[in-house]
Coordinates of C-alpha atoms and ligand atoms in Angstrom, one line a residue:
M1 CA 0.0 0.0 0.0
R2 CA 1.2 3.5 -0.8
P3 CA 2.0 5.6 2.3
A4 CA -0.5 8.3 3.2
L5 CA 0.9 11.7 3.5
A6 CA -1.8 12.6 6.0
D7 CA 0.3 10.5 8.5
L8 CA 3.2 12.9 7.9
T9 CA 1.6 16.3 8.1
T10 CA 0.4 18.2 11.2
L11 CA -2.9 18.9 9.4
R12 CA -3.4 15.1 9.1
L13 CA -4.4 15.7 5.5
G14 CA -3.1 14.5 2.2
G15 CA -3.4 11.4 -0.1
P16 CA -0.8 8.8 -0.9
A17 CA 2.8 9.4 -1.9
G18 CA 4.1 7.6 -5.0
R19 CA 7.1 6.5 -3.1
L20 CA 8.4 7.5 0.4
L21 CA 12.1 7.6 1.2
E22 CA 13.9 8.7 4.3
A23 CA 17.6 9.9 4.4
S24 CA 19.5 10.5 7.6
E25 CA 23.0 11.4 6.1
E26 CA 23.9 14.3 3.9
D27 CA 25.4 12.0 1.3
A28 CA 22.3 9.9 1.2
I29 CA 20.1 12.9 0.9
V30 CA 22.1 14.2 -2.1
A31 CA 22.2 10.7 -3.7
A32 CA 18.4 10.3 -3.3
V33 CA 17.8 13.7 -4.9
R34 CA 20.2 13.0 -7.8
A35 CA 18.6 9.6 -8.4
A36 CA 15.1 11.0 -8.5
D37 CA 16.3 13.8 -10.9
A38 CA 18.1 11.3 -13.1
A39 CA 15.0 9.2 -13.4
G40 CA 12.9 12.3 -14.2
E41 CA 10.7 11.7 -11.1
S42 CA 8.9 14.6 -9.4
L43 CA 10.3 15.1 -5.9
L44 CA 8.9 16.5 -2.7
V45 CA 11.4 17.2 0.0
M46 CA 9.9 17.5 3.5
S47 CA 10.6 16.9 7.1
G48 CA 8.1 17.7 9.9
G49 CA 5.1 18.3 7.5
S50 CA 4.0 21.3 9.6
N51 CA 3.8 23.7 6.7
L52 CA 2.3 21.5 4.0
V53 CA -1.2 21.4 2.5
V54 CA -1.2 18.2 0.5
A55 CA -3.9 17.4 -2.0
D56 CA -6.4 14.6 -1.3
A57 CA -5.1 12.9 -4.4
G58 CA -1.6 12.9 -2.8
F59 CA 1.7 13.3 -4.6
P60 CA 2.5 10.8 -7.3
G61 CA 6.3 11.2 -7.2
T62 CA 9.0 10.5 -4.7
V63 CA 8.7 12.0 -1.2
L64 CA 12.1 12.4 0.5
R65 CA 11.9 12.9 4.3
I66 CA 15.0 14.6 5.7
A67 CA 16.0 12.9 8.9
S68 CA 19.6 13.9 9.4
R69 CA 20.9 14.7 12.9
G70 CA 23.8 16.5 14.5
V71 CA 24.9 19.8 15.9
R72 CA 28.5 21.0 15.5
V73 CA 29.6 23.7 17.8
D74 CA 32.4 26.2 17.1
S75 CA 32.3 28.9 19.7
N76 CA 29.3 31.1 18.9
R77 CA 28.6 29.2 15.7
L78 CA 26.4 26.1 15.6
E79 CA 26.1 24.1 12.4
V80 CA 22.9 22.1 12.6
A81 CA 21.8 19.2 10.4
A82 CA 18.6 19.9 8.4
G83 CA 16.6 17.1 10.0
E84 CA 17.2 18.2 13.6
P85 CA 13.8 19.0 15.2
W86 CA 13.6 22.8 15.7
D87 CA 12.1 23.2 19.1
P88 CA 14.5 20.9 21.0
F89 CA 17.3 22.8 19.4
V90 CA 15.8 26.1 20.7
A91 CA 15.4 24.5 24.1
R92 CA 19.1 23.4 24.1
C93 CA 20.3 26.9 23.2
V94 CA 18.2 28.5 25.9
A95 CA 19.5 26.0 28.4
E96 CA 23.1 26.7 27.3
G97 CA 22.5 30.5 27.6
R98 CA 22.7 31.2 23.8
A99 CA 20.6 34.2 22.7
G100 CA 19.0 34.8 19.4
I101 CA 16.2 32.2 18.8
E102 CA 14.4 32.2 22.2
C103 CA 11.3 33.9 20.7
L104 CA 11.0 31.1 18.2
S105 CA 10.2 28.5 20.9
G106 CA 7.4 26.1 20.3
I107 CA 7.5 26.2 16.5
P108 CA 7.2 22.7 15.1
G109 CA 9.2 21.2 12.2
S110 CA 12.9 20.9 11.3
V111 CA 15.9 23.1 11.4
G112 CA 16.4 22.7 7.6
A113 CA 12.9 24.1 6.9
T114 CA 13.4 27.2 8.9
P115 CA 15.3 29.2 6.2
I116 CA 12.6 28.2 3.6
Q117 CA 10.0 30.7 4.8
N118 CA 12.3 32.6 7.2
V119 CA 10.5 31.3 10.2
G120 CA 9.5 34.0 12.6
A121 CA 7.4 34.8 15.6
Y122 CA 7.1 37.3 18.4
G123 CA 9.5 39.8 16.8
Q124 CA 12.3 37.4 15.8
E125 CA 13.1 35.7 12.5
V126 CA 15.7 32.9 11.9
S127 CA 17.4 35.2 9.4
D128 CA 18.5 37.4 12.3
S129 CA 20.8 34.5 13.4
I130 CA 21.5 32.5 10.3
V131 CA 25.2 32.8 9.1
S132 CA 24.9 30.4 6.1
V133 CA 22.9 27.6 4.6
R134 CA 24.5 24.5 3.1
A135 CA 22.3 23.2 0.3
Y136 CA 22.3 20.9 -2.7
D137 CA 21.5 23.0 -5.7
R138 CA 19.6 20.7 -8.1
A139 CA 20.0 23.2 -11.0
R140 CA 23.8 23.2 -10.8
D141 CA 24.2 19.7 -9.3
R142 CA 26.5 20.8 -6.5
V143 CA 26.5 21.4 -2.8
E144 CA 27.0 25.1 -1.9
E145 CA 27.5 27.0 1.4
I146 CA 25.2 30.0 0.8
P147 CA 25.9 33.1 3.0
A148 CA 22.8 34.6 4.6
A149 CA 23.1 37.7 2.5
D150 CA 22.5 35.6 -0.6
C151 CA 19.5 33.7 0.8
G152 CA 17.1 36.6 -0.2
F153 CA 15.4 36.5 3.2
T154 CA 12.2 38.6 3.4
Y155 CA 9.1 38.5 5.6
R156 CA 8.1 34.8 5.6
S157 CA 10.0 34.1 2.4
S158 CA 13.4 33.5 0.9
A159 CA 15.2 32.6 -2.4
F160 CA 14.4 29.0 -1.4
K161 CA 10.7 29.6 -1.2
R162 CA 10.6 31.7 -4.3
N163 CA 12.4 28.9 -6.3
P164 CA 10.4 25.9 -5.0
G165 CA 12.4 22.7 -5.1
R166 CA 15.7 24.1 -6.4
W167 CA 17.7 23.8 -3.2
V168 CA 17.7 21.0 -0.7
V169 CA 18.9 22.3 2.6
L170 CA 21.5 20.0 4.2
A171 CA 22.5 22.1 7.2
V172 CA 22.1 25.6 8.7
T173 CA 24.8 27.5 10.6
F174 CA 23.6 30.0 13.3
A175 CA 25.5 32.6 15.2
L176 CA 24.1 32.4 18.8
P177 CA 26.3 34.3 21.3
R178 CA 26.4 33.2 24.9
R179 CA 24.3 35.7 26.8
P180 CA 22.0 35.1 29.8
H181 CA 19.5 37.7 28.5
S182 CA 17.3 37.7 25.4
E183 CA 17.5 40.0 22.5
P184 CA 15.5 43.2 23.1
I185 CA 11.8 42.2 23.0
R186 CA 10.2 43.8 20.0
Y187 CA 6.6 42.3 20.4
A188 CA 4.2 44.2 22.6
E189 CA 2.2 41.1 23.7
L190 CA 5.3 39.2 24.7
A191 CA 6.7 42.3 26.5
R192 CA 3.5 42.5 28.5
A193 CA 3.5 38.8 29.3
L194 CA 7.1 39.3 30.7
G195 CA 6.2 42.5 32.6
I196 CA 8.8 44.6 30.7
A197 CA 8.7 47.4 28.2
E198 CA 9.2 46.8 24.5
G199 CA 13.0 47.1 23.8
E200 CA 14.0 45.6 27.2
T201 CA 15.5 42.2 27.6
A202 CA 14.6 39.3 29.9
P203 CA 16.4 36.0 31.0
L204 CA 16.3 33.5 28.2
P205 CA 14.3 30.8 30.1
D206 CA 11.7 33.4 31.0
V207 CA 11.3 34.4 27.4
R208 CA 11.0 30.8 26.3
G209 CA 8.4 30.1 29.0
A210 CA 6.3 33.2 28.2
V211 CA 6.4 32.4 24.5
L212 CA 5.2 28.8 25.1
V213 CA 2.4 30.0 27.3
L214 CA 1.2 32.5 24.7
R215 CA 1.5 30.0 21.9
R216 CA -0.4 27.3 23.8
G217 CA -3.2 29.8 24.5
K218 CA -3.5 30.1 20.7
G219 CA -3.2 26.4 19.9
M220 CA 0.1 27.1 18.2
V221 CA 2.0 24.4 20.0
I222 CA 1.4 20.9 18.7
D223 CA -0.5 19.0 21.4
P224 CA -2.3 15.7 20.7
A225 CA -4.8 16.8 23.4
D226 CA -5.6 20.1 21.6
P227 CA -7.7 19.8 18.5
D228 CA -7.0 23.5 17.7
S229 CA -3.3 22.5 17.1
V230 CA -4.2 20.2 14.1
S231 CA -3.2 22.9 11.7
A232 CA -0.3 24.2 9.5
G233 CA 0.2 27.2 11.8
S234 CA -1.0 30.5 10.4
F235 CA -2.8 29.9 7.2
F236 CA -2.3 33.4 5.8
T237 CA 0.6 35.8 6.0
N238 CA 0.1 39.3 7.2
P239 CA -0.4 41.5 4.1
V240 CA 2.4 44.0 3.3
L241 CA 0.9 46.9 1.4
D242 CA 2.5 50.0 -0.3
A243 CA 1.4 53.3 1.2
E244 CA -1.3 53.8 -1.4
A245 CA -2.9 50.4 -0.9
F246 CA -2.7 50.9 2.9
A247 CA -4.5 54.3 2.6
A248 CA -7.2 52.6 0.5
L249 CA -7.6 49.9 3.2
E250 CA -7.9 52.6 5.9
E251 CA -10.6 54.3 3.9
R252 CA -12.6 51.1 3.4
A253 CA -12.2 50.2 7.0
R254 CA -13.5 53.6 8.1
A255 CA -16.5 53.3 5.8
R256 CA -17.3 49.8 7.1
L257 CA -16.3 50.0 10.8
G258 CA -16.6 53.7 11.7
A259 CA -14.5 56.9 11.5
D260 CA -12.4 56.2 14.5
V261 CA -11.3 52.7 13.5
R262 CA -7.6 52.0 13.7
V263 CA -6.2 49.5 11.2
P264 CA -3.2 47.7 12.7
R265 CA 0.0 49.1 11.1
F266 CA 3.6 48.0 11.3
P267 CA 5.7 50.3 9.1
Q268 CA 8.5 48.5 7.2
P269 CA 11.9 49.9 6.5
D270 CA 11.1 50.2 2.7
G271 CA 8.1 52.4 3.4
S272 CA 5.5 49.7 3.0
V273 CA 3.1 48.8 5.8
K274 CA 2.4 45.4 7.2
T275 CA -1.1 44.9 8.6
S276 CA -2.8 42.1 10.5
A277 CA -4.4 39.2 8.6
A278 CA -6.2 38.1 11.8
W279 CA -7.7 41.6 12.3
L280 CA -8.9 41.7 8.7
I281 CA -10.4 38.2 8.9
E282 CA -12.2 39.0 12.1
R283 CA -13.5 42.4 10.9
A284 CA -14.7 40.8 7.7
G285 CA -17.1 38.7 9.9
F286 CA -15.3 35.4 10.5
T287 CA -15.2 34.3 14.1
R288 CA -13.1 31.6 15.8
G289 CA -14.7 28.2 15.2
H290 CA -16.3 29.3 11.9
G291 CA -16.7 26.2 9.7
D292 CA -17.9 22.7 10.5
P293 CA -17.0 21.2 13.9
A294 CA -16.7 17.7 12.3
T295 CA -14.6 18.6 9.2
V296 CA -12.7 21.9 8.9
A297 CA -13.0 25.1 10.9
I298 CA -11.1 28.2 12.0
S299 CA -9.3 27.3 15.3
G300 CA -11.3 28.1 18.4
K301 CA -8.2 29.8 19.8
H302 CA -6.6 31.7 16.8
T303 CA -8.3 33.3 13.8
L304 CA -5.3 32.7 11.6
A305 CA -5.2 28.9 12.0
L306 CA -7.4 26.6 9.9
T307 CA -7.9 23.2 11.5
N308 CA -8.9 19.7 10.5
R309 CA -11.4 18.7 13.1
G310 CA -11.0 15.0 12.3
A311 CA -13.1 14.2 9.3
G312 CA -11.9 17.0 7.0
T313 CA -10.4 16.8 3.6
T314 CA -7.9 19.1 1.9
E315 CA -10.6 20.2 -0.6
Q316 CA -12.8 21.3 2.3
L317 CA -9.9 23.1 4.0
V318 CA -9.0 25.0 0.9
A319 CA -12.6 25.9 0.2
L320 CA -12.8 27.4 3.7
A321 CA -9.6 29.3 3.1
R322 CA -11.0 30.6 -0.2
E323 CA -14.2 31.7 1.5
I324 CA -12.2 33.6 4.1
A325 CA -9.9 35.2 1.4
A326 CA -13.0 36.2 -0.6
G327 CA -14.6 37.7 2.5
V328 CA -11.6 39.8 3.2
R329 CA -11.3 40.9 -0.4
G330 CA -14.9 41.9 -0.5
A331 CA -14.8 43.8 2.8
F332 CA -11.4 45.5 2.4
G333 CA -10.0 44.9 -1.1
V334 CA -7.0 43.1 0.4
E335 CA -5.7 39.9 -1.2
L336 CA -4.7 37.3 1.5
Q337 CA -1.8 35.0 0.6
P338 CA -1.5 31.5 2.1
E339 CA 1.6 30.9 4.2
P340 CA 1.9 27.0 3.9
V341 CA 3.2 25.3 0.8
F342 CA 0.6 23.6 -1.4
V343 CA 1.5 20.1 -2.8
G344 CA -0.4 18.6 -5.7
H345 CA -2.8 21.6 -6.0
C346 CA -2.6 25.3 -6.3
W347 CA -4.0 28.2 -4.4
Ligands
LIG1 C1 1.0 24.7 15.2 C2 2.0 25.3 14.3 C3 2.5 26.5 14.6 C4 3.4 27.2 13.7 N1 4.0 28.4 14.0 C5 4.8 29.0 13.2 C6 5.4 30.3 13.5 O1 5.1 30.8 14.6 N2 6.2 30.9 12.7 C7 6.5 30.3 11.5 O2 7.3 30.9 10.7 N3 6.0 29.1 11.1 C8 5.2 28.4 11.9 N4 4.6 27.2 11.6 C9 4.9 26.6 10.3 C10 6.0 25.5 10.3 O3 6.2 25.0 11.6 C11 7.4 26.1 9.8 O4 7.3 26.6 8.5 C12 8.4 24.9 9.9 O5 9.7 25.5 9.6 C13 8.2 23.8 8.9 O6 9.1 22.8 9.1 P1 8.9 21.3 8.6 O7 10.1 20.5 8.8 O8 7.6 20.8 9.2 O9 8.7 21.6 7.0 P2 7.7 20.8 6.0 O10 6.3 21.1 6.4 O11 8.1 19.4 6.0 O12 8.1 21.5 4.7 C14 7.7 22.9 4.5 C15 8.4 23.4 3.2 O13 9.8 23.4 3.4 C16 10.4 22.5 2.4 N5 11.5 21.8 3.1 C17 11.5 21.1 4.3 N6 12.7 20.7 4.6 C18 13.5 21.1 3.6 C19 14.9 20.9 3.3 N7 15.7 20.3 4.2 N8 15.4 21.4 2.2 C20 14.6 22.1 1.3 N9 13.3 22.2 1.5 C21 12.7 21.8 2.6 C22 9.3 21.6 1.9 O14 9.6 21.2 0.6 C23 8.1 22.6 2.0 O15 8.1 23.4 0.9 C24 3.7 26.6 12.5 C25 3.1 25.3 12.1 C26 2.2 24.7 13.0 C27 1.6 23.4 12.7

């Protein structure tokens, strides 16, 4: 029987894989990719399955699960194998008093996937700490050490995400200096939870603890006992609008919600403005739990997470996502973009 990808994704959705391979050494990963390419097979590289929306029909080609392990430490630099689970690595760094990724506690998945969408949360992004990414470039058939400056990191994206499938990440090198205190906290909700002002620092274990509490409250820590965590995390990215588009959004929001409404705004260095997808979804009329309690629904704890309630299908999940995106478009003229990677179907 062909292996079901639903068993390998946090959404517990997705049909069968044509063939499933697992590789736990760099050489074996590269060899498996080369063999698939030489045979002209389509290839899906994955690890934790926490950012995938796989079609009900599955993926007919080869699925390669990255399962490499190992952390090499050289002073402040840590070179981590792609298959290392992310959160245990964060826990280790916090325990060792290494600052830089403490706000990224509780995020599921693998180290090797973090550069793909420049994983971020609570004011930190992995690109703040990544020195380089070692990857197999399928276009050039060679292993390269890519400096962070060449990874094209942007909000929830990178050169890897913009060129799907081209690079297979083998290892990531981070610079994580030994310091008992966190980076300055740049996220108001986290600063409040820590009882400090934005811009202040806190002991690393306190930051990790506070982040985990906040995340659990939103169903954003994978927990078999929490049906709201059967998701792919945030389903939509926060829209980044140019000044004109943001002004148009404000105008529509005032017309719809009243003259004194304040649209969330996070000005970006390039003059654009990031706004809140959750705010738009809620103000467009979608409440937590919206959907069908037996199949697919918005999480009961977090507007941005779409969940499989047990009997859902990918088709139903994507239909719910499209309903939400159409509602936001109709109410505010803003186009929401999905954050997870779609496999075997398109947005
Ligand atoms: C409950 C929950 C909370 C989450 N919270 C956050 C959050 O706060 N912030 C955030 O940014 N994300 C979050 N996510 C999304 C997800 O956890 C991250 O994107 C994570 O990095 C994905 O890792 P993974 O190993 O599961 O990748 P997978 O889902 O297996 O793969 C995701 C993508 O990365 C590619 N990929 C994976 N490994 C490699 C590799 N070695 N080389 C090349 N490509 C690879 C895959 O092809 C695919 O395109 C959350 C998800 C869930 C379920």
